[in-house]
N, CA, C and O of each residue as an XYZ file, in Angstrom:
868
protein
N       8.881     37.350     -0.292
C       8.012     37.135      0.850
C       8.430     38.088      1.970
O       9.620     38.185      2.272
N       7.483     38.793      2.594
C       7.828     39.736      3.672
C       8.523     39.032      4.824
O       8.388     37.822      5.005
N       9.277     39.816      5.608
C      10.042     39.253      6.715
C       9.147     38.732      7.827
O       9.541     37.818      8.551
N       7.936     39.298      7.984
C       7.075     38.839      9.082
C       6.346     37.539      8.735
O       5.600     37.015      9.562
N       6.550     37.012      7.528
C       5.896     35.767      7.118
C       6.914     34.623      7.132
O       8.117     34.836      6.980
N       6.413     33.440      7.313
C       7.261     32.250      7.326
C       6.559     31.091      6.649
O       5.505     31.263      6.036
N       7.144     29.914      6.763
C       6.542     28.724      6.145
C       6.795     27.529      7.054
O       7.668     27.556      7.922
N       6.025     26.504      6.835
C       6.130     25.292      7.623
C       5.704     24.122      6.755
O       5.058     24.303      5.722
N       6.071     22.920      7.183
C       5.725     21.712      6.453
C       4.579     21.009      7.159
O       4.463     21.050      8.383
N       3.719     20.350      6.351
C       2.618     19.571      6.876
C       2.478     18.285      6.078
O       2.965     18.165      4.954
N       1.803     17.336      6.690
C       1.505     16.101      5.983
C       2.757     15.304      5.664
O       3.651     15.158      6.498
N       2.807     14.785      4.426
C       3.925     13.960      4.001
C       5.228     14.750      3.955
O       6.286     14.206      4.272
N       5.173     16.011      3.571
C       6.389     16.833      3.550
C       6.974     16.987      4.951
O       8.194     16.985      5.118
N       6.109     17.120      5.961
C       6.588     17.223      7.340
C       7.254     15.920      7.774
O       8.293     15.943      8.435
N       6.662     14.785      7.405
C       7.255     13.501      7.764
C       8.605     13.297      7.089
O       9.514     12.728      7.693
N       8.751     13.754      5.840
C      10.034     13.629      5.158
C      11.103     14.487      5.828
O      12.252     14.063      5.959
N      10.726     15.693      6.253
C      11.689     16.543      6.945
C      12.115     15.939      8.286
O      13.287     16.022      8.654
N      11.183     15.339      9.011
C      11.526     14.694     10.269
C      12.399     13.460     10.034
O      13.293     13.161     10.825
N      12.127     12.746      8.935
C      12.926     11.552      8.633
C      14.367     11.922      8.318
O      15.287     11.178      8.659
N      14.572     13.065      7.669
C      15.936     13.494      7.359
C      16.736     13.808      8.624
O      17.962     13.702      8.622
N      16.053     14.191      9.697
C      16.741     14.488     10.945
C      17.062     13.227     11.746
O      17.826     13.280     12.711
N      16.483     12.099     11.350
C      16.705     10.858     12.076
C      17.873     10.079     11.501
O      18.939     10.637     11.245
N      17.664      8.775     11.298
C      18.710      7.896     10.785
C      18.951      8.220      9.310
O      18.001      8.232      8.527
N      20.192      8.480      8.916
C      20.455      8.802      7.506
C      20.255      7.594      6.609
O      20.219      6.452      7.067
N      20.125      7.879      5.309
C      19.841      6.806      4.347
C      21.004      5.829      4.239
O      20.793      4.626      4.090
N      22.246      6.348      4.314
C      23.388      5.446      4.167
C      23.439      4.436      5.315
O      23.892      3.307      5.124
N      22.980      4.831      6.500
C      22.965      3.892      7.618
C      21.919      2.801      7.403
O      22.145      1.644      7.758
N      20.770      3.168      6.819
C      19.726      2.174      6.564
C      20.214      1.147      5.555
O      20.048     -0.055      5.762
N      20.821      1.616      4.451
C      21.313      0.686      3.442
C      22.473     -0.151      3.981
O      22.586     -1.336      3.669
N      23.320      0.461      4.780
C      24.427     -0.296      5.352
C      23.947     -1.401      6.286
O      24.476     -2.512      6.258
N      22.945     -1.100      7.116
C      22.410     -2.118      8.018
C      21.694     -3.226      7.258
O      21.781     -4.394      7.637
N      20.985     -2.869      6.183
C      20.317     -3.894      5.392
C      21.323     -4.821      4.719
O      21.116     -6.034      4.678
N      22.411     -4.259      4.190
C      23.449     -5.096      3.589
C      24.124     -5.976      4.645
O      24.401     -7.149      4.395
N      24.385     -5.410      5.820
C      25.011     -6.188      6.885
C      24.102     -7.323      7.338
O      24.573     -8.433      7.589
N      22.815     -7.057      7.443
C      21.873     -8.088      7.870
C      21.821     -9.222      6.852
O      21.856    -10.395      7.225
N      21.737     -8.878      5.568
C      21.709     -9.909      4.526
C      23.018    -10.697      4.533
O      23.007    -11.916      4.360
N      24.143    -10.010      4.731
C      25.442    -10.685      4.754
C      25.505    -11.704      5.892
O      25.927    -12.841      5.683
N      25.091    -11.307      7.083
C      25.156    -12.208      8.228
C      24.201    -13.397      8.065
O      24.537    -14.517      8.449
N      23.031    -13.161      7.505
C      22.093    -14.258      7.292
C      22.669    -15.266      6.300
O      22.587    -16.473      6.526
N      23.254    -14.775      5.199
C      23.841    -15.677      4.215
C      25.045    -16.422      4.783
O      25.229    -17.608      4.509
N      25.861    -15.730      5.572
C      27.023    -16.389      6.168
C      26.602    -17.498      7.124
O      27.235    -18.553      7.166
N      25.546    -17.270      7.889
C      25.060    -18.314      8.794
C      24.370    -19.441      8.039
O      24.471    -20.603      8.430
N      23.668    -19.105      6.958
C      22.920    -20.122      6.221
C      23.841    -21.087      5.490
O      23.624    -22.299      5.512
N      24.876    -20.545      4.840
C      25.771    -21.376      4.037
C      27.100    -21.679      4.738
O      27.970    -22.336      4.167
N      27.252    -21.199      5.978
C      28.448    -21.467      6.772
C      29.720    -21.100      6.001
O      30.677    -21.873      5.946
N      29.706    -19.927      5.421
C      30.844    -19.459      4.629
C      30.883    -17.942      4.688
O      29.848    -17.279      4.622
N      32.099    -17.398      4.815
C      32.271    -15.949      4.804
C      32.521    -15.413      3.405
O      32.394    -14.209      3.183
N      32.869    -16.263      2.466
C      33.147    -15.810      1.107
C      31.901    -15.811      0.221
O      31.767    -14.963     -0.660
N      30.992    -16.759      0.452
C      29.809    -16.843     -0.414
C      28.928    -15.594     -0.362
O      28.439    -15.182     -1.414
N      28.691    -14.958      0.808
C      27.875    -13.729      0.786
C      28.463    -12.620     -0.069
O      27.718    -11.818     -0.631
N      29.806    -12.556     -0.180
C      30.394    -11.529     -1.047
C      30.032    -11.779     -2.504
O      29.779    -10.831     -3.247
N      30.003    -13.032     -2.920
C      29.615    -13.348     -4.285
C      28.179    -12.944     -4.579
O      27.838    -12.618     -5.716
N      27.347    -12.964     -3.561
C      25.943    -12.610     -3.738
C      25.746    -11.096     -3.724
O      25.064    -10.550     -4.591
N      26.343    -10.414     -2.739
C      26.060     -8.999     -2.533
C      26.794     -8.081     -3.506
O      26.346     -6.959     -3.741
N      27.904     -8.528     -4.073
C      28.647     -7.661     -4.984
C      27.924     -7.436     -6.309
O      28.326     -6.574     -7.091
N      26.870     -8.194     -6.567
C      26.086     -7.978     -7.788
C      24.903     -7.037     -7.579
O      24.278     -6.612     -8.550
N      24.586     -6.702     -6.321
C      23.441     -5.826     -6.067
C      23.631     -4.387     -6.547
O      22.627     -3.747     -6.860
N      24.862     -3.819     -6.631
C      24.965     -2.458     -7.178
C      24.417     -2.310     -8.594
O      24.020     -1.214     -8.989
N      24.391     -3.393     -9.360
C      23.810     -3.317    -10.708
C      22.332     -2.958    -10.627
O      21.842     -2.141    -11.407
N      21.623     -3.572     -9.680
C      20.206     -3.260     -9.503
C      20.006     -1.826     -9.023
O      19.067     -1.158     -9.456
N      20.870     -1.348     -8.140
C      20.745      0.025     -7.633
C      20.963      1.037     -8.756
O      20.198      1.992     -8.893
N      22.003      0.827     -9.555
C      22.251      1.738    -10.669
C      21.122      1.685    -11.690
O      20.750      2.714    -12.254
N      20.571      0.491    -11.935
C      19.446      0.382    -12.854
C      18.218      1.131    -12.363
O      17.507      1.747    -13.156
N      17.961      1.082    -11.045
C      16.812      1.798    -10.488
C      16.986      3.308    -10.604
O      16.060      4.014    -11.005
N      18.166      3.800    -10.255
C      18.407      5.244    -10.353
C      18.385      5.719    -11.802
O      17.905      6.816    -12.089
N      18.902      4.902    -12.715
C      18.862      5.272    -14.126
C      17.434      5.302    -14.648
O      17.093      6.180    -15.440
N      16.585      4.359    -14.222
C      15.188      4.354    -14.653
C      14.456      5.597    -14.148
O      13.666      6.191    -14.882
N      14.715      5.993    -12.898
C      14.100      7.217    -12.387
C      14.539      8.439    -13.187
O      13.717      9.280    -13.552
N      15.835      8.532    -13.457
C      16.338      9.675    -14.216
C      15.771      9.689    -15.630
O      15.388     10.748    -16.128
N      15.712      8.525    -16.287
C      15.216      8.458    -17.656
C      13.738      8.816    -17.725
O      13.314      9.539    -18.626
N      12.952      8.312    -16.775
C      11.534      8.643    -16.792
C      11.310     10.118    -16.519
O      10.412     10.733    -17.095
N      12.117     10.680    -15.650
C      11.985     12.116    -15.374
C      12.307     12.938    -16.624
O      11.611     13.908    -16.926
N      13.356     12.554    -17.348
C      13.742     13.289    -18.554
C      12.682     13.153    -19.643
O      12.316     14.135    -20.290
N      12.191     11.929    -19.841
C      11.201     11.708    -20.900
C       9.901     12.431    -20.589
O       9.316     13.052    -21.476
N       9.437     12.362    -19.343
C       8.220     13.077    -18.976
C       8.397     14.586    -19.080
O       7.439     15.305    -19.365
N       9.616     15.071    -18.851
C       9.869     16.508    -18.965
C       9.709     17.043    -20.368
O       9.533     18.247    -20.553
N       9.767     16.163    -21.374
C       9.572     16.599    -22.756
C       8.108     16.872    -23.082
O       7.807     17.658    -23.981
N       7.193     16.224    -22.351
C       5.778     16.298    -22.714
C       4.913     16.945    -21.642
O       3.793     17.361    -21.937
N       5.394     17.042    -20.414
C       4.588     17.568    -19.322
C       5.265     18.782    -18.706
O       6.487     18.910    -18.787
N       4.498     19.675    -18.092
C       5.104     20.817    -17.379
C       5.891     20.337    -16.169
O       5.655     19.235    -15.676
N       6.825     21.151    -15.686
C       7.697     20.704    -14.583
C       6.960     20.307    -13.313
O       7.391     19.391    -12.612
N       5.834     20.993    -12.997
C       5.155     20.674    -11.743
C       4.481     19.302    -11.778
O       4.090     18.787    -10.730
N       4.338     18.700    -12.959
C       3.733     17.373    -13.080
C       4.777     16.261    -13.139
O       4.423     15.082    -13.165
N       6.054     16.621    -13.162
C       7.132     15.632    -13.195
C       7.715     15.550    -11.793
O       8.447     16.445    -11.371
N       7.397     14.485    -11.071
C       7.790     14.364     -9.668
C       8.533     13.057     -9.407
O       8.344     12.430     -8.365
N       9.372     12.650    -10.346
C      10.198     11.466    -10.160
C      11.441     11.861     -9.363
O      12.469     12.218     -9.938
N      11.335     11.795     -8.039
C      12.397     12.255     -7.167
C      13.021     11.081     -6.406
O      12.423     10.011     -6.287
N      14.226     11.303     -5.897
C      14.896     10.334     -5.038
C      14.465     10.607     -3.598
O      15.182     11.257     -2.837
N      13.292     10.105     -3.240
C      12.724     10.388     -1.933
C      12.610      9.105     -1.121
O      13.283      8.117     -1.413
N      11.760      9.122     -0.108
C      11.644      7.972      0.782
C      11.092      6.759      0.053
O      11.431      5.629      0.406
N      10.249      6.961     -0.955
C       9.718      5.828     -1.706
C      10.802      5.175     -2.554
O      10.814      3.957     -2.728
N      11.697      5.977     -3.072
C      12.835      5.406     -3.791
C      13.708      4.577     -2.855
O      14.188      3.511     -3.240
N      13.915      5.048     -1.645
C      14.731      4.303     -0.686
C      14.065      2.992     -0.281
O      14.748      1.991     -0.066
N      12.744      2.991     -0.175
C      12.033      1.738      0.106
C      12.245      0.752     -1.042
O      12.492     -0.431     -0.812
N      12.148      1.244     -2.272
C      12.377      0.373     -3.417
C      13.797     -0.157     -3.480
O      14.014     -1.305     -3.868
N      14.772      0.669     -3.101
C      16.165      0.220     -3.128
C      16.432     -0.856     -2.076
O      17.152     -1.820     -2.338
N      15.855     -0.690     -0.893
C      16.003     -1.732      0.128
C      15.375     -3.041     -0.352
O      15.919     -4.118     -0.108
N      14.234     -2.949     -1.033
C      13.607     -4.138     -1.592
C      14.495     -4.777     -2.650
O      14.575     -6.002     -2.732
N      15.161     -3.963     -3.455
C      16.022     -4.502     -4.514
C      17.224     -5.241     -3.954
O      17.706     -6.187     -4.576
N      17.717     -4.833     -2.799
C      18.840     -5.554     -2.186
C      18.451     -7.005     -1.926
O      19.214     -7.925     -2.220
N      17.250     -7.201     -1.370
C      16.782     -8.560     -1.129
C      16.495     -9.322     -2.401
O      16.826    -10.503     -2.507
N      15.878     -8.658     -3.374
C      15.553     -9.341     -4.629
C      16.810     -9.696     -5.412
O      16.920    -10.793     -5.960
N      17.759     -8.758     -5.463
C      19.002     -9.056     -6.163
C      19.788    -10.168     -5.497
O      20.376    -11.010     -6.177
N      19.804    -10.177     -4.169
C      20.488    -11.257     -3.461
C      19.802    -12.590     -3.695
O      20.466    -13.620     -3.817
N      18.472    -12.576     -3.757
C      17.734    -13.818     -4.009
C      18.082    -14.408     -5.371
O      18.268    -15.619     -5.489
N      18.173    -13.574     -6.394
C      18.528    -14.066     -7.727
C      19.964    -14.587     -7.766
O      20.236    -15.612     -8.391
N      20.872    -13.890     -7.108
C      22.268    -14.316     -7.129
C      22.474    -15.605     -6.350
O      23.346    -16.403     -6.694
N      21.676    -15.820     -5.295
C      21.823    -17.037     -4.499
C      21.582    -18.271     -5.348
O      22.261    -19.284     -5.179
N      20.610    -18.197     -6.271
C      20.300    -19.357     -7.097
C      21.509    -19.816     -7.895
O      21.719    -21.016     -8.072
N      22.304    -18.868     -8.378
C      23.488    -19.221     -9.159
C      24.647    -19.597     -8.250
O      25.303    -20.616     -8.465
N      24.898    -18.786     -7.245
C      26.080    -18.987     -6.407
C      25.971    -20.279     -5.603
O      26.947    -21.022     -5.497
N      24.809    -20.554     -5.041
C      24.660    -21.769     -4.230
C      24.850    -23.020     -5.081
O      25.492    -23.974     -4.642
N      24.294    -23.025     -6.307
C      24.469    -24.181     -7.185
C      25.921    -24.326     -7.613
O      26.451    -25.437     -7.641
N      26.575    -23.207     -7.949
C      27.979    -23.275     -8.352
C      28.861    -23.742     -7.190
O      29.801    -24.510     -7.395
N      28.560    -23.284     -5.982
C      29.322    -23.719     -4.809
C      29.173    -25.217     -4.577
O      30.144    -25.904     -4.260
N      27.965    -25.713     -4.736
C      27.725    -27.144     -4.539
C      28.460    -27.976     -5.581
O      29.062    -29.000     -5.254
N      28.410    -27.532     -6.848
C      29.112    -28.271     -7.895
C      30.630    -28.226     -7.689
O      31.324    -29.207     -7.956
N      31.134    -27.104     -7.222
C      32.572    -26.988     -6.992
C      33.034    -27.907     -5.866
O      34.107    -28.505     -5.945
N      32.228    -28.014     -4.831
C      32.582    -28.898     -3.724
C      32.506    -30.363     -4.118
O      33.108    -31.219     -3.469
N      31.764    -30.654     -5.188
C      31.690    -32.036     -5.671
C      32.881    -32.423     -6.545
O      33.024    -33.589     -6.912
N      33.730    -31.461     -6.878
C      34.916    -31.782     -7.651
C      35.016    -31.112     -8.996
O      36.014    -31.294     -9.693
N      34.007    -30.333     -9.393
C      34.067    -29.641    -10.674
C      35.061    -28.493    -10.598
O      35.212    -27.886     -9.537
N      35.745    -28.179    -11.699
C      36.615    -26.992    -11.701
C      35.827    -25.720    -11.412
O      34.623    -25.649    -11.658
N      36.523    -24.724    -10.887
C      35.846    -23.508    -10.443
C      35.151    -22.795    -11.591
O      34.017    -22.339    -11.440
N      35.817    -22.692    -12.737
C      35.215    -21.991    -13.883
C      34.002    -22.745    -14.398
O      32.967    -22.138    -14.673
N      34.116    -24.051    -14.530
C      32.995    -24.840    -15.031
C      31.810    -24.803    -14.070
O      30.658    -24.757    -14.503
N      32.088    -24.823    -12.776
C      31.008    -24.761    -11.798
C      30.259    -23.430    -11.891
O      29.031    -23.405    -11.806
N      30.988    -22.330    -12.063
C      30.347    -21.019    -12.184
C      29.512    -20.918    -13.449
O      28.390    -20.413    -13.411
N      30.041    -21.389    -14.561
C      29.303    -21.314    -15.824
C      28.096    -22.242    -15.821
O      27.040    -21.883    -16.342
N      28.239    -23.427    -15.242
C      27.094    -24.336    -15.166
C      25.988    -23.770    -14.290
O      24.806    -23.923    -14.598
N      26.371    -23.116    -13.200
C      25.361    -22.501    -12.351
C      24.584    -21.417    -13.069
O      23.365    -21.328    -12.926
N      25.279    -20.590    -13.843
C      24.598    -19.532    -14.589
C      23.717    -20.098    -15.690
O      22.634    -19.576    -15.955
N      24.175    -21.160    -16.328
C      23.414    -21.725    -17.450
C      22.183    -22.498    -16.976
O      21.104    -22.358    -17.553
N      22.338    -23.307    -15.939
C      21.230    -24.137    -15.483
C      20.190    -23.349    -14.697
O      19.021    -23.736    -14.667
N      20.587    -22.266    -14.069
C      19.651    -21.446    -13.301
C      19.078    -20.285    -14.109
O      18.351    -19.454    -13.565
N      19.393    -20.221    -15.383
C      18.928    -19.084    -16.182
C      17.407    -19.091    -16.333
O      16.764    -18.049    -16.200
N      16.831    -20.259    -16.610
C      15.374    -20.316    -16.831
C      14.583    -19.962    -15.578
O      13.706    -19.102    -15.662
N      14.839    -20.571    -14.418
C      14.060    -20.155    -13.234
C      14.273    -18.696    -12.861
O      13.350    -18.048    -12.366
N      15.473    -18.166    -13.088
C      15.708    -16.744    -12.814
C      14.847    -15.865    -13.709
O      14.231    -14.909    -13.238
N      14.803    -16.186    -14.992
C      14.005    -15.388    -15.919
C      12.521    -15.484    -15.595
O      11.803    -14.488    -15.680
N      12.056    -16.672    -15.225
C      10.632    -16.841    -14.914
C      10.231    -16.007    -13.708
O       9.227    -15.296    -13.758
N      10.995    -16.079    -12.628
C      10.637    -15.319    -11.426
C      10.814    -13.817    -11.625
O       9.994    -13.026    -11.158
N      11.890    -13.419    -12.321
C      12.147    -11.996    -12.512
C      11.091    -11.360    -13.420
O      10.588    -10.278    -13.118
N      10.757    -12.020    -14.521
C       9.754    -11.465    -15.432
C       8.372    -11.430    -14.785
O       7.600    -10.500    -15.016
N       8.058    -12.450    -13.969
C       6.774    -12.422    -13.267
C       6.712    -11.243    -12.299
O       5.673    -10.594    -12.184
N       7.810    -10.960    -11.605
C       7.834     -9.824    -10.687
C       7.730     -8.499    -11.440
O       7.014     -7.593    -11.012
N       8.447     -8.386    -12.564
C       8.413     -7.141    -13.333
C       7.022     -6.868    -13.878
O       6.527     -5.744    -13.791
N       6.391     -7.889    -14.438
C       5.036     -7.715    -14.971
C       4.056     -7.390    -13.844
O       3.133     -6.599    -14.036
N       4.248     -7.990    -12.681
C       3.370     -7.694    -11.554
C       3.486     -6.277    -11.039
O       2.557     -5.768    -10.413
N       4.626     -5.625    -11.293
C       4.827     -4.248    -10.839
C       4.414     -3.210    -11.875
O       4.515     -2.010    -11.617
N       3.954     -3.648    -13.031
C       3.527     -2.690    -14.058
C       2.381     -1.801    -13.574
O       2.396     -0.607    -13.872
N       1.376     -2.323    -12.834
C       0.345     -1.417    -12.307
C       0.893     -0.310    -11.421
O       0.317      0.777    -11.378
N       1.996     -0.557    -10.711
C       2.612      0.529     -9.952
C       3.212      1.573    -10.878
O       3.124      2.770    -10.602
N       3.822      1.132    -11.976
C       4.416      2.058    -12.939
C       3.362      2.968    -13.550
O       3.614      4.155    -13.759
N       2.180      2.424    -13.837
C       1.124      3.179    -14.526
C       0.030      3.625    -13.565
O      -1.103      3.832    -13.997
N       0.326      3.779    -12.289
C      -0.699      4.126    -11.305
C      -1.261      5.508    -11.571
O      -0.585      6.374    -12.126
N      -2.512      5.703    -11.166
C      -3.184      7.000    -11.293
C      -4.101      7.195    -10.095
O      -4.401      6.250     -9.366
N      -4.539      8.423     -9.904
C      -5.433      8.713     -8.794
C      -4.684      9.186     -7.569
O      -3.549      9.652     -7.656
N      -5.340      9.058     -6.418
C      -4.741      9.518     -5.161
C      -3.526      8.661     -4.817
O      -3.584      7.432     -4.867
N      -2.433      9.322     -4.469
C      -1.203      8.611     -4.126
C      -0.497      7.992     -5.305
O       0.328      7.096     -5.127
N      -0.802      8.450     -6.516
C      -0.221      7.828     -7.704
C       1.281      8.065     -7.798
O       2.015      7.191     -8.260
N       1.746      9.232     -7.367
C       3.174      9.546     -7.492
C       4.010      8.578     -6.655
O       5.055      8.112     -7.108
N       3.562      8.274     -5.448
C       4.308      7.339     -4.593
C       4.387      5.965     -5.246
O       5.450      5.345     -5.259
N       3.268      5.485     -5.788
C       3.271      4.171     -6.433
C       4.105      4.179     -7.706
O       4.779      3.195     -8.010
N       4.068      5.269     -8.447
C       4.875      5.349     -9.664
C       6.368      5.338     -9.357
O       7.148      4.713    -10.075
N       6.764      6.023     -8.301
C       8.186      6.051     -7.928
C       8.649      4.660     -7.506
O       9.706      4.199     -7.936
N       7.853      3.989     -6.660
C       8.234      2.631     -6.240
C       8.261      1.694     -7.434
O       9.185      0.892     -7.574
N       7.255      1.787     -8.299
C       7.224      0.927     -9.480
C       8.388      1.162    -10.412
O       8.976      0.212    -10.927
N       8.726      2.417    -10.634
C       9.871      2.728    -11.499
C      11.172      2.220    -10.893
O      12.036      1.709    -11.606
N      11.310      2.360     -9.584
C      12.537      1.916     -8.920
C      12.722      0.413     -9.021
O      13.784     -0.058     -9.426
N      11.699     -0.340     -8.658
C      11.853     -1.798     -8.628
C      11.897     -2.384    -10.032
O      12.625     -3.349    -10.265
N      11.141     -1.831    -10.973
C      11.182     -2.358    -12.339
C      12.533     -2.065    -12.984
O      13.128     -2.949    -13.601
N      13.021     -0.833    -12.847
C      14.330     -0.503    -13.409
C      15.449     -1.327    -12.795
O      16.348     -1.788    -13.498
N      15.391     -1.511    -11.473
C      16.418     -2.310    -10.819
C      16.374     -3.769    -11.212
O      17.423     -4.377    -11.428
N      15.183     -4.351    -11.312
C      15.073     -5.760    -11.664
C      15.427     -6.006    -13.128
O      15.991     -7.051    -13.452
N      15.109     -5.070    -14.013
C      15.514     -5.227    -15.416
C      17.031     -5.227    -15.535
O      17.600     -6.058    -16.243
N      17.691     -4.296    -14.843
C      19.154     -4.262    -14.876
C      19.755     -5.495    -14.231
O      20.727     -6.054    -14.741
N      19.183     -5.929    -13.104
C      19.703     -7.110    -12.419
C      19.501     -8.372    -13.247
O      20.353     -9.261    -13.234
N      18.388     -8.461    -13.963
C      18.078     -9.676    -14.707
C      18.878     -9.776    -16.000
O      19.405    -10.842    -16.319
N      18.976     -8.687    -16.743
C      19.573     -8.753    -18.072
C      21.036     -8.299    -18.108
O      21.716     -8.503    -19.114
N      21.523     -7.694    -17.038
C      22.925     -7.265    -16.984
C      23.661     -7.951    -15.840
O      24.751     -8.490    -16.036
N      23.075     -7.932    -14.656
C      23.746     -8.488    -13.494
C      23.982     -9.981    -13.565
O      24.908    -10.486    -12.930
N      23.158    -10.710    -14.330
C      23.336    -12.161    -14.437
C      24.699    -12.520    -14.999
O      25.267    -13.552    -14.643
N      25.236    -11.664    -15.885
C      26.528    -11.966    -16.493
C      27.691    -11.668    -15.545
O      28.804    -12.146    -15.765
N      27.445    -10.888    -14.501
C      28.503    -10.558    -13.553
C      28.619    -11.587    -12.428
O      29.695    -11.754    -11.855
N      27.527    -12.274    -12.108
C      27.531    -13.176    -10.951
C      28.544    -14.302    -11.099
O      29.305    -14.529    -10.159
N      28.607    -15.035    -12.238
C      29.634    -16.095    -12.336
C      31.058    -15.557    -12.211
O      31.906    -16.181    -11.573
N      31.320    -14.397    -12.822
C      32.662    -13.820    -12.730
C      32.978    -13.397    -11.298
O      34.095    -13.603    -10.826
N      32.008    -12.810    -10.607
C      32.221    -12.406     -9.215
C      32.459    -13.631     -8.343
O      33.327    -13.613     -7.470
N      31.696    -14.688     -8.572
C      31.887    -15.922     -7.801
C      33.286    -16.488     -8.015
O      33.933    -16.925     -7.064
N      33.750    -16.481     -9.249
C      35.091    -17.004     -9.534
C      36.160    -16.165     -8.839
O      37.076    -16.714     -8.227
N      36.049    -14.843     -8.930
C      37.061    -13.964     -8.341
C      37.072    -14.092     -6.817
O      38.140    -14.169     -6.209
N      35.883    -14.115     -6.197
C      35.809    -14.196     -4.741
C      36.375    -15.518     -4.241
O      37.136    -15.539     -3.274
N      36.012    -16.618     -4.887
C      36.532    -17.916     -4.466
C      38.035    -18.018     -4.717
O      38.750    -18.675     -3.960
N      38.511    -17.371     -5.774
C      39.940    -17.393     -6.067
C      40.720    -16.652     -4.989
O      41.747    -17.135     -4.513
N      40.229    -15.477     -4.608
C      40.928    -14.689     -3.600
C      40.770    -15.267     -2.197
O      41.619    -15.039     -1.335
N      39.697    -16.009     -1.962
C      39.501    -16.601     -0.644
C      40.315    -17.866     -0.436
O      40.304    -18.440      0.652
N      41.022    -18.304     -1.475
C      41.870    -19.478     -1.357
C      41.121    -20.783     -1.345
O      41.538    -21.733     -0.683
N      40.010    -20.848     -2.074
C      39.222    -22.077     -2.087
C      39.981    -23.211     -2.757
O      39.925    -24.352     -2.297
N      40.692    -22.906     -3.846
C      41.424    -23.965     -4.539
C      42.582    -24.493     -3.700
O      42.885    -25.685     -3.744
N      43.230    -23.620     -2.939
C      44.322    -24.073     -2.086
C      43.805    -24.986     -0.974
O      44.419    -26.005     -0.659
N      42.672    -24.607     -0.387
C      42.105    -25.450      0.659
C      41.662    -26.792      0.111
O      41.761    -27.822      0.777
N      41.164    -26.756     -1.133
C      40.715    -28.006     -1.737
C      41.885    -28.910     -2.090
O      41.753    -30.134     -2.072
N      43.041    -28.309     -2.416
C      44.199    -29.092     -2.818
C      44.925    -29.732     -1.648
O      45.714    -30.656     -1.846
N      44.676    -29.264     -0.439
C      45.350    -29.835      0.723
C      44.893    -31.270      0.943
O      43.688    -31.514      1.005
N      45.805    -32.224      1.065
C      45.390    -33.613      1.281
C      44.858    -33.800      2.686
O      45.291    -33.145      3.634
N      43.927    -34.692      2.790
C      43.350    -34.989      4.098
C      44.293    -35.901      4.879
O      44.835    -36.857      4.325
N      44.483    -35.613      6.137
C      45.355    -36.429      6.980
C      44.686    -37.766      7.255
O      43.496    -37.800      7.569
N      45.415    -38.862      7.145
C      44.802    -40.176      7.406
C      44.403    -40.305      8.865
O      45.101    -39.858      9.775
N      43.275    -40.922      9.047
C      42.776    -41.092     10.414
C      43.589    -42.141     11.139
O      43.951    -43.166     10.562
N      43.872    -41.889     12.382
C      44.645    -42.817     13.174
C      43.777    -44.008     13.584
O      42.606    -43.860     13.935
N      44.380    -45.175     13.529
C      43.654    -46.396     13.899
C      43.434    -46.405     15.400
O      44.344    -46.052     16.150
N      42.268    -46.793     15.857
C      41.993    -46.828     17.312
C      42.765    -47.939     17.983
O      43.008    -48.986     17.382
N      43.150    -47.720     19.217
C      43.839    -48.742     19.989
C      42.897    -49.893     20.310
O      41.674    -49.750     20.299
N      43.491    -51.004     20.588
C      42.670    -52.182     20.845
C      41.856    -52.030     22.115
O      40.765    -52.588     22.229
N      42.377    -51.283     23.062
C      41.636    -51.132     24.318
C      40.528    -50.116     24.238
O      39.728    -50.010     25.168
N      40.453    -49.349     23.135
C      39.427    -48.306     23.035
C      38.083    -48.914     22.628
O      37.095    -48.193     22.493
């Protein structure tokens, strides 16, 4: 290109370039995780329970990125490069933020039930396993309904199809990984977090007997 010529961005490309100059992606994901953590800590009045929930969300993130990479590779075998546009762009970041909430929602069903059973006197291991076993059916029902509902995004066509395909690939890949892989990590994460937080030690401490009130009180 001659030196007297230049280039500029317009439309969606211009908005993406402006977005890169603003708040970085790591700050957005960090704030979303912090917000979910604080909400869970206030809801369940515990600083350890949100860790049991959020430590399983990386499985969904890795599943989403792997689905994008796999679809890009498979499409590259049959289509020319200019038609393969599975990129890690702003639509992927929107899908990842959505997966943080969805993954936390699925983990809450197991962790909250296991926490309740543990506080009732069940051993920590049994409470974690019972939570995973009893919550398996509702988790599968909600997760599969969400995945099937996102299939039209995966197979979108027409104007704006690439944006819908990227979001669909991100959320479907993340939810498949979270549903069929992350479920096995949640009970183990709950056990480890509660073990390190000293839940069993606090539970073993005897309660001090209440003092009898004076007659004049």
